[in-house]
XYZ file of C-alpha atoms in Angstrom:
559
model
C 33.488 -14.067 -24.190
C 33.563 -16.127 -27.387
C 30.219 -14.886 -28.696
C 29.803 -11.670 -30.629
C 27.024 -9.282 -29.646
C 25.871 -6.056 -31.237
C 25.065 -4.692 -27.784
C 26.174 -5.762 -24.318
C 25.999 -4.171 -20.863
C 26.492 -4.790 -17.150
C 23.983 -6.419 -14.773
C 23.392 -5.820 -11.081
C 25.085 -9.030 -9.901
C 28.398 -7.773 -11.258
C 28.114 -4.746 -8.982
C 27.877 -6.305 -5.519
C 31.534 -7.258 -5.075
C 34.461 -5.029 -5.974
C 36.650 -7.780 -7.438
C 33.886 -8.876 -9.819
C 33.213 -5.321 -11.010
C 36.935 -4.811 -11.537
C 37.252 -8.040 -13.523
C 34.331 -7.165 -15.791
C 35.510 -3.621 -16.390
C 39.077 -4.670 -17.156
C 38.259 -7.755 -19.251
C 34.756 -7.737 -20.769
C 34.604 -4.032 -21.562
C 37.801 -4.091 -23.707
C 36.779 -7.420 -25.280
C 33.542 -5.994 -26.708
C 34.800 -2.524 -27.586
C 32.152 0.019 -28.519
C 29.472 -2.698 -28.334
C 29.715 -2.577 -24.513
C 27.773 0.478 -23.351
C 26.231 1.755 -20.147
C 24.263 4.952 -19.863
C 23.707 5.234 -16.115
C 26.365 3.007 -14.489
C 29.762 4.442 -13.591
C 33.033 2.841 -12.469
C 35.756 4.286 -10.235
C 38.998 3.462 -12.036
C 42.500 3.117 -10.588
C 43.126 6.822 -11.218
C 40.250 7.603 -8.835
C 38.096 8.910 -11.712
C 34.444 8.078 -12.276
C 34.091 6.777 -15.826
C 31.409 5.025 -17.861
C 31.116 1.310 -17.036
C 31.591 0.545 -20.704
C 33.163 2.132 -23.738
C 30.452 4.745 -24.115
C 27.043 5.813 -22.842
C 25.408 4.881 -26.159
C 26.009 3.333 -29.564
C 24.913 4.558 -32.979
C 25.379 1.952 -35.691
C 24.098 0.630 -39.010
C 22.694 -2.876 -39.466
C 24.541 -5.109 -41.916
C 21.717 -6.192 -44.235
C 19.117 -3.429 -44.398
C 21.424 -0.563 -43.401
C 19.041 0.687 -40.718
C 20.409 3.409 -38.448
C 20.079 2.302 -34.818
C 20.550 4.475 -31.740
C 20.983 2.504 -28.529
C 21.237 3.249 -24.807
C 21.554 0.922 -21.825
C 20.033 1.370 -18.371
C 20.202 -0.240 -14.944
C 17.278 0.005 -12.529
C 17.735 2.076 -9.345
C 20.256 -0.313 -7.780
C 21.674 0.864 -4.443
C 23.747 -2.042 -3.173
C 26.792 -1.724 -5.371
C 30.340 -1.770 -4.045
C 32.380 1.405 -3.513
C 33.744 1.360 -7.084
C 30.388 1.531 -8.857
C 27.668 4.137 -9.033
C 24.211 3.791 -10.565
C 22.578 7.087 -11.484
C 18.793 6.648 -11.119
C 16.887 6.884 -14.381
C 14.658 9.568 -12.864
C 17.784 11.702 -12.375
C 19.678 11.014 -15.569
C 16.785 12.076 -17.802
C 17.063 15.510 -16.164
C 20.831 15.898 -16.575
C 21.890 18.418 -19.204
C 24.544 16.246 -20.894
C 22.016 13.490 -21.482
C 19.257 15.796 -22.695
C 21.664 17.512 -25.095
C 22.941 14.162 -26.395
C 19.449 12.872 -27.156
C 18.399 16.184 -28.702
C 21.464 16.131 -30.948
C 20.536 12.739 -32.362
C 16.878 13.680 -32.780
C 17.759 16.845 -34.728
C 20.927 15.969 -36.623
C 21.008 12.216 -37.239
C 18.974 9.745 -39.198
C 17.494 7.284 -36.698
C 15.364 4.406 -37.990
C 14.898 2.792 -34.579
C 15.920 3.246 -30.969
C 16.961 0.222 -28.903
C 16.855 0.721 -25.127
C 18.148 -2.314 -23.296
C 19.546 -3.380 -19.964
C 18.627 -4.503 -16.492
C 15.129 -3.090 -16.102
C 11.731 -4.835 -16.377
C 9.459 -3.979 -19.295
C 6.299 -4.248 -17.161
C 3.717 -1.462 -17.350
C 3.817 -0.934 -13.590
C 7.590 -0.427 -13.370
C 7.825 3.323 -12.718
C 11.295 3.851 -14.230
C 10.109 2.256 -17.452
C 7.317 4.778 -17.934
C 9.644 7.676 -17.076
C 12.190 6.502 -19.617
C 9.618 5.971 -22.331
C 7.988 9.365 -21.831
C 11.388 11.026 -22.133
C 12.414 9.316 -25.367
C 8.985 9.591 -26.957
C 9.012 13.349 -26.354
C 12.206 13.608 -28.440
C 11.349 10.944 -31.028
C 7.556 11.139 -31.511
C 7.429 9.045 -34.708
C 10.435 6.735 -34.314
C 10.080 3.065 -33.480
C 11.402 2.354 -29.947
C 12.258 -1.188 -28.854
C 12.983 -2.120 -25.243
C 14.902 -5.265 -24.301
C 14.583 -5.722 -20.553
C 15.508 -7.952 -17.671
C 15.894 -8.215 -13.877
C 12.503 -9.746 -13.025
C 13.382 -12.967 -14.878
C 10.027 -13.534 -16.604
C 8.890 -13.944 -20.176
C 7.054 -10.759 -21.005
C 6.069 -8.578 -23.939
C 4.643 -5.106 -23.336
C 3.002 -2.785 -25.826
C 3.865 0.748 -24.758
C 2.290 2.682 -27.606
C 1.594 2.291 -31.321
C 5.295 2.363 -32.180
C 6.962 0.785 -29.174
C 7.170 -2.602 -27.456
C 9.278 -4.208 -24.754
C 10.568 -7.787 -24.736
C 11.847 -9.638 -21.687
C 13.329 -13.087 -22.173
C 13.018 -15.067 -18.958
C 15.834 -16.031 -16.623
C 19.237 -17.672 -16.689
C 19.652 -19.913 -19.764
C 16.017 -21.020 -19.968
C 14.873 -18.778 -22.803
C 16.093 -17.212 -26.021
C 13.973 -14.167 -26.763
C 13.413 -13.699 -30.492
C 11.906 -10.500 -31.890
C 11.372 -9.550 -35.525
C 10.628 -5.992 -36.672
C 9.769 -5.604 -40.336
C 9.539 -2.648 -42.713
C 10.911 0.091 -40.459
C 10.716 2.681 -43.264
C 6.896 2.312 -43.272
C 6.465 3.143 -39.579
C 4.905 6.579 -40.034
C 2.560 5.729 -42.893
C 1.307 2.532 -41.189
C 1.249 3.885 -37.652
C -2.161 2.490 -36.656
C -1.447 -1.095 -37.741
C 2.323 -1.236 -37.649
C 2.722 -3.416 -34.545
C 0.157 -6.050 -35.468
C 1.551 -6.421 -38.992
C 5.283 -6.109 -38.419
C 6.355 -6.896 -34.844
C 6.454 -10.524 -33.687
C 8.042 -12.192 -30.673
C 8.862 -15.770 -29.646
C 10.148 -17.255 -26.403
C 12.364 -20.162 -27.458
C 13.193 -22.874 -24.919
C 16.962 -22.920 -24.463
C 17.751 -26.510 -25.451
C 19.253 -28.558 -28.252
C 15.857 -29.602 -29.617
C 14.774 -25.975 -30.125
C 18.054 -24.935 -31.691
C 18.084 -27.837 -34.142
C 14.452 -27.180 -35.052
C 15.040 -23.512 -35.850
C 18.276 -24.131 -37.714
C 16.433 -26.761 -39.774
C 18.716 -29.629 -38.739
C 17.655 -33.148 -37.803
C 21.127 -34.700 -37.499
C 23.332 -33.592 -34.605
C 26.570 -33.812 -36.589
C 25.117 -31.440 -39.176
C 24.052 -29.008 -36.455
C 27.398 -28.891 -34.647
C 30.019 -26.326 -35.621
C 33.717 -26.250 -34.873
C 33.332 -23.154 -32.706
C 30.325 -24.590 -30.893
C 32.114 -27.834 -30.076
C 35.087 -25.843 -28.802
C 32.852 -23.787 -26.490
C 31.200 -26.963 -25.177
C 34.612 -28.496 -24.534
C 35.767 -25.404 -22.667
C 32.616 -25.338 -20.522
C 33.150 -28.990 -19.630
C 36.749 -28.219 -18.695
C 35.756 -25.325 -16.453
C 33.090 -27.485 -14.839
C 35.674 -30.141 -14.078
C 38.168 -27.597 -12.725
C 35.484 -26.216 -10.397
C 34.365 -29.741 -9.446
C 30.762 -28.864 -10.248
C 29.913 -32.533 -10.786
C 31.005 -33.553 -7.272
C 27.990 -35.529 -6.024
C 26.635 -35.378 -2.478
C 23.500 -37.489 -2.740
C 20.321 -38.199 -4.695
C 17.250 -35.981 -4.260
C 14.262 -38.353 -3.800
C 11.712 -36.063 -5.474
C 11.578 -32.532 -6.842
C 11.062 -29.552 -4.539
C 9.519 -26.347 -5.915
C 9.548 -22.721 -4.816
C 6.218 -21.572 -6.257
C 4.813 -24.665 -8.006
C 4.123 -26.308 -4.621
C 1.747 -24.947 -1.980
C 3.851 -23.708 0.925
C 0.836 -22.432 2.849
C -0.759 -25.885 2.974
C 2.480 -27.729 3.784
C 2.874 -29.476 0.442
C 5.644 -32.071 0.804
C 7.097 -30.829 -2.495
C 7.471 -27.265 -1.220
C 11.144 -26.304 -1.167
C 10.371 -23.506 1.287
C 8.705 -25.886 3.719
C 11.577 -28.364 3.345
C 14.117 -25.647 4.164
C 12.123 -24.625 7.228
C 11.652 -28.128 8.578
C 14.937 -29.837 7.717
C 17.685 -27.448 6.623
C 17.725 -24.273 8.729
C 17.713 -26.219 11.985
C 21.227 -27.466 11.161
C 22.705 -24.007 11.708
C 25.055 -23.761 14.687
C 26.696 -20.721 16.321
C 30.323 -20.450 15.273
C 33.037 -17.822 14.826
C 35.624 -17.950 12.033
C 36.683 -14.315 11.873
C 39.086 -12.864 14.424
C 38.131 -9.347 13.377
C 34.569 -9.858 14.592
C 33.606 -9.800 18.253
C 33.207 -13.205 19.793
C 29.775 -14.735 19.617
C 27.458 -14.153 22.570
C 26.871 -16.815 25.154
C 23.424 -18.115 24.316
C 20.978 -19.358 26.888
C 20.047 -23.023 26.612
C 16.624 -22.103 27.915
C 15.783 -19.934 24.878
C 13.728 -21.138 21.949
C 15.201 -20.350 18.506
C 13.816 -18.811 15.327
C 15.843 -18.649 12.094
C 14.580 -16.246 9.413
C 15.686 -16.099 5.777
C 14.294 -14.161 2.841
C 12.923 -16.207 -0.052
C 14.838 -13.995 -2.493
C 17.954 -15.884 -1.448
C 16.491 -19.107 -2.878
C 17.030 -18.837 -6.609
C 15.784 -22.065 -8.166
C 13.861 -25.294 -7.662
C 15.612 -28.453 -6.458
C 15.065 -31.280 -8.930
C 14.901 -35.014 -8.376
C 18.172 -36.812 -9.086
C 21.813 -36.172 -8.335
C 22.558 -33.318 -5.942
C 26.028 -31.988 -6.692
C 28.086 -28.836 -6.324
C 26.352 -27.337 -9.355
C 22.924 -27.988 -7.777
C 24.111 -26.302 -4.601
C 24.968 -23.053 -6.403
C 21.829 -23.253 -8.537
C 19.476 -23.344 -5.553
C 21.292 -20.774 -3.413
C 24.664 -19.268 -4.442
C 24.913 -16.611 -1.738
C 27.410 -16.596 1.118
C 25.698 -14.717 3.923
C 26.668 -14.506 7.555
C 24.149 -14.889 10.349
C 23.150 -12.278 12.928
C 21.075 -12.674 16.078
C 18.909 -10.904 18.603
C 19.939 -13.010 21.606
C 16.935 -12.793 23.972
C 13.712 -11.437 22.521
C 10.474 -11.927 24.470
C 8.831 -14.846 22.685
C 5.521 -13.059 22.165
C 7.429 -10.377 20.224
C 9.704 -12.793 18.357
C 6.718 -14.715 17.020
C 5.311 -11.545 15.439
C 8.324 -10.876 13.206
C 7.566 -13.350 10.426
C 3.996 -12.103 10.056
C 5.063 -8.467 9.987
C 7.720 -9.129 7.357
C 5.314 -11.097 5.189
C 2.722 -8.339 5.309
C 5.194 -5.869 3.829
C 5.579 -5.006 0.200
C 8.361 -6.231 -2.065
C 10.800 -3.436 -1.157
C 10.532 -1.780 2.257
C 13.942 -0.153 2.536
C 14.278 2.581 -0.070
C 17.725 3.572 1.208
C 19.295 0.220 0.331
C 16.875 -1.149 -2.253
C 17.121 -4.575 -0.599
C 14.514 -7.063 -1.777
C 13.084 -9.719 0.516
C 11.491 -11.607 -2.340
C 13.164 -12.455 -5.641
C 12.307 -10.086 -8.526
C 11.163 -13.144 -10.491
C 8.605 -14.171 -7.875
C 7.373 -10.642 -7.365
C 6.850 -10.191 -11.105
C 4.924 -13.471 -11.384
C 2.596 -12.498 -8.545
C 1.960 -9.073 -10.026
C 1.379 -10.500 -13.486
C -1.028 -13.229 -12.365
C -2.759 -11.457 -9.460
C -1.472 -13.935 -6.864
C -2.465 -12.408 -3.519
C -1.039 -13.066 -0.057
C -3.591 -15.552 1.381
C -2.907 -14.295 4.904
C -4.127 -10.819 4.070
C -7.842 -10.452 4.671
C -8.920 -7.111 3.292
C -11.093 -5.497 0.671
C -8.208 -5.522 -1.783
C -8.984 -8.020 -4.515
C -7.374 -8.879 -7.803
C -9.043 -5.944 -9.545
C -7.701 -3.468 -6.982
C -4.322 -5.155 -7.123
C -3.991 -4.598 -10.849
C -5.767 -1.270 -11.133
C -2.652 0.835 -11.678
C -1.350 -1.618 -14.250
C -4.548 -1.543 -16.280
C -4.753 2.245 -16.185
C -1.244 2.557 -17.603
C -1.783 0.275 -20.588
C -2.183 1.981 -23.920
C -5.255 1.685 -26.090
C -4.356 -0.540 -29.018
C -6.107 -0.704 -32.349
C -9.242 -2.828 -32.034
C -7.994 -5.695 -34.201
C -4.739 -6.168 -32.274
C -6.383 -5.831 -28.891
C -9.336 -8.121 -29.562
C -7.077 -10.886 -30.829
C -4.969 -10.792 -27.678
C -8.041 -10.786 -25.416
C -9.695 -13.645 -27.281
C -6.504 -15.681 -27.092
C -6.331 -15.231 -23.336
C -9.982 -16.104 -22.738
C -9.816 -19.180 -24.923
C -6.630 -20.292 -23.187
C -8.439 -20.236 -19.858
C -11.570 -21.979 -21.132
C -10.240 -24.688 -23.402
C -6.845 -26.346 -23.118
C -7.341 -28.364 -26.298
C -8.054 -25.167 -28.227
C -4.740 -23.745 -27.057
C -2.861 -26.741 -28.411
C -4.589 -26.618 -31.785
C -4.407 -22.845 -32.071
C -0.727 -22.736 -31.283
C -0.076 -25.392 -33.887
C -1.602 -23.158 -36.495
C 0.822 -20.407 -35.524
C 3.922 -22.457 -36.314
C 4.820 -23.332 -32.750
C 6.792 -26.549 -32.760
C 5.705 -29.441 -30.571
C 7.516 -31.980 -28.481
C 4.430 -34.002 -27.619
C 3.751 -35.824 -30.887
C 5.223 -39.114 -32.011
C 3.906 -40.254 -35.338
C 0.122 -40.008 -35.131
C 0.055 -40.439 -31.359
C -0.313 -37.533 -28.967
C 1.853 -37.786 -25.857
C 1.267 -35.864 -22.614
C 2.528 -32.282 -22.651
C 5.558 -31.613 -20.479
C 5.391 -28.912 -17.821
C 6.917 -25.581 -18.757
C 6.254 -21.959 -19.595
C 2.758 -20.949 -20.741
C 3.011 -17.217 -21.242
C 0.276 -14.632 -21.650
C 1.449 -11.135 -22.540
C 0.157 -8.004 -24.269
C 0.188 -9.822 -27.593
C -1.771 -12.869 -26.468
C -0.757 -16.492 -25.874
C 1.273 -17.340 -28.976
C 4.677 -16.300 -27.648
C 5.917 -19.636 -26.325
C 7.739 -21.446 -29.096
C 7.231 -24.889 -27.528
C 3.830 -25.841 -26.150
C 3.807 -26.860 -22.507
C 1.427 -27.814 -19.763
C 1.022 -25.004 -17.244
C 2.620 -25.301 -13.825
C 0.595 -24.107 -10.858
C 1.954 -20.970 -9.230
C 1.304 -20.415 -5.534
C 1.957 -17.424 -3.331
C 5.514 -17.198 -1.991
C 6.080 -15.272 1.264
C 8.805 -12.685 1.744
C 10.434 -14.733 4.508
C 10.290 -18.228 5.961
C 11.431 -19.383 9.386
C 12.321 -22.443 11.382
C 11.049 -22.503 14.966
C 12.653 -24.756 17.560
C 11.389 -24.957 21.131
C 13.206 -26.226 24.190
C 10.040 -27.855 25.486
C 7.440 -29.736 23.483
C 4.753 -28.669 25.940
C 5.257 -24.905 26.102
C 7.133 -21.911 24.727
C 10.112 -20.405 26.511
C 9.929 -16.889 27.897
C 12.649 -15.718 25.512
C 13.631 -16.604 21.947
C 16.919 -16.180 20.100
C 16.104 -14.676 16.693
C 18.664 -15.569 13.992
C 18.647 -14.166 10.455
C 20.774 -13.469 7.370
C 22.879 -10.327 7.822
C 21.561 -9.254 4.403
C 18.056 -8.657 5.783
C 18.959 -6.967 9.069
C 17.307 -3.624 8.142
C 14.020 -5.486 7.610
C 14.268 -7.468 10.835
C 14.979 -4.400 12.949
C 12.167 -2.521 11.265
C 9.793 -5.406 12.043
C 11.100 -5.570 15.615
C 10.266 -1.915 16.134
C 6.703 -2.553 14.972
C 6.420 -5.676 17.140
C 7.425 -3.613 20.188
C 4.208 -1.651 19.608
C 5.518 1.802 20.423
C 7.746 0.789 23.325
C 10.926 2.537 22.142
C 12.828 1.703 25.310
C 12.212 -2.025 24.740
C 13.163 -1.747 21.069
C 16.431 0.043 21.865
C 17.334 -2.514 24.517
C 16.708 -5.444 22.151
C 18.257 -3.950 19.013
C 21.444 -2.783 20.717
C 22.161 -6.412 21.622
C 22.445 -7.514 17.979
C 25.540 -9.651 17.397
C 26.868 -12.218 14.968
C 25.529 -15.719 15.463
C 27.671 -17.397 12.812
C 30.322 -15.573 10.771
C 31.393 -18.576 8.679
C 29.682 -17.946 5.310
C 31.658 -20.571 3.406
C 30.816 -23.330 5.854
C 27.311 -22.330 6.898
C 25.587 -20.691 3.943
C 22.254 -22.154 2.849
C 23.813 -24.171 0.036
C 26.282 -25.781 2.434
C 23.492 -26.655 4.860
C 21.742 -28.366 1.949
C 24.943 -30.210 1.124
C 25.309 -31.465 4.702
C 21.740 -32.728 4.655
C 22.281 -34.490 1.321
C 25.424 -36.243 2.556
C 23.684 -37.472 5.700
C 20.236 -38.293 4.329
C 20.313 -38.816 0.548
C 22.894 -41.572 0.223
């Protein structure tokens, strides 16, 4: 809350829990005044009135230096899992509402608008349906105005060219990236329409670290770089960290574990998903902590056990070194309870994982629940990473057909440069290093006249080519990540039991029951008998969430 922003809005993670939404509305919204806007998110206040989750639905302001007139709106994707005090109006609906149409028409007819900034929690990818709907709406009202999108949610570095006078920038995830975008000569937009983007719009993805910040502020001495306000913020962060005991150590991770940079399918020892399956999930025990919930069922000792979790609940890699409370929240911050199907015929139980992993990213349109993280889904779409277990005629070209059809036709110079960059990047790694040098990307792999090995990191290709990454890195491999993973424990080493207890996060119950119905192969009587038996397996989310299971393992094995 100590930084000043021209524009700020709410994200989806502030909408899950009522107390968090209330805190943000009552504290952040007043702090940022008319800079905090939200066009399609509403809040139910203490007077039982639905109001804007912000100080307004839009902001019209003038920039300090060039006096450009900016019109801005903020949008959330079609999020359906908010608490009872929030409401997200789908973009497809709000662009049809009379108040919104009249507001946009008023600005297009009666105000000077040099540029439109549309920002918020929505990906800028060509294949994101809401994005195209939004752009078509605004372009119909502002046919010759520059439109800039600043997106999010899918957590990737991305830059999309939507038409000759519009681009979208997305700046990665968490505090890994600072997205920098420059737009020059806005008054010349109409007269230079055909070449405006290539000559005047430039983006950079800056690694979020001290080295990058000192480089771009032209400082080589730390004391010269530091400011009084910056040192105060650092001191406050350290104090909060201490108060929350985030540095409480539980053990030392022997080597790094990766979500997508290790091959889960081929049982890579560095696969975090495989590690969770083999070592972590099996620690879960049935337990009841909540008197309001029915007592746990009596489980048969003769049943095998499967534990299913969605990979979207695993948010980050686990790095070699100290494993502490901060690491715990970084890898998996969620506090889910566990549900179970007590006695499922084993032949049916063993089908569930395969069925769930054959499904698309979102299979429950009523809730909008995602099995896979938006970050992983976006990476797989962007790089044509196909489920290796699917054997069909669908190849990478089919997979990306809709995306390619939706891309605009750029002027030949801009388009050919981007294509050549991408082809050269694939064919010649040395060329990439030299070419990026010539485009003022700063390096961390040179010491004097000696070239040192490149460190692993982001190597981004987007609609503008390969020059977006500010620091040159060596590319990390990216393997397919399934929707769900499971541990499988058998009573006997020689054979499977007749029945299996299926345990899963309560968060993914709609998926599991949907998969169970399919696994029953049309036998509705069997499905009803199995699904009606669903009960809690463990209702102690503080003690038995995934992060805590990791902590227990670290204490017992990494000391």
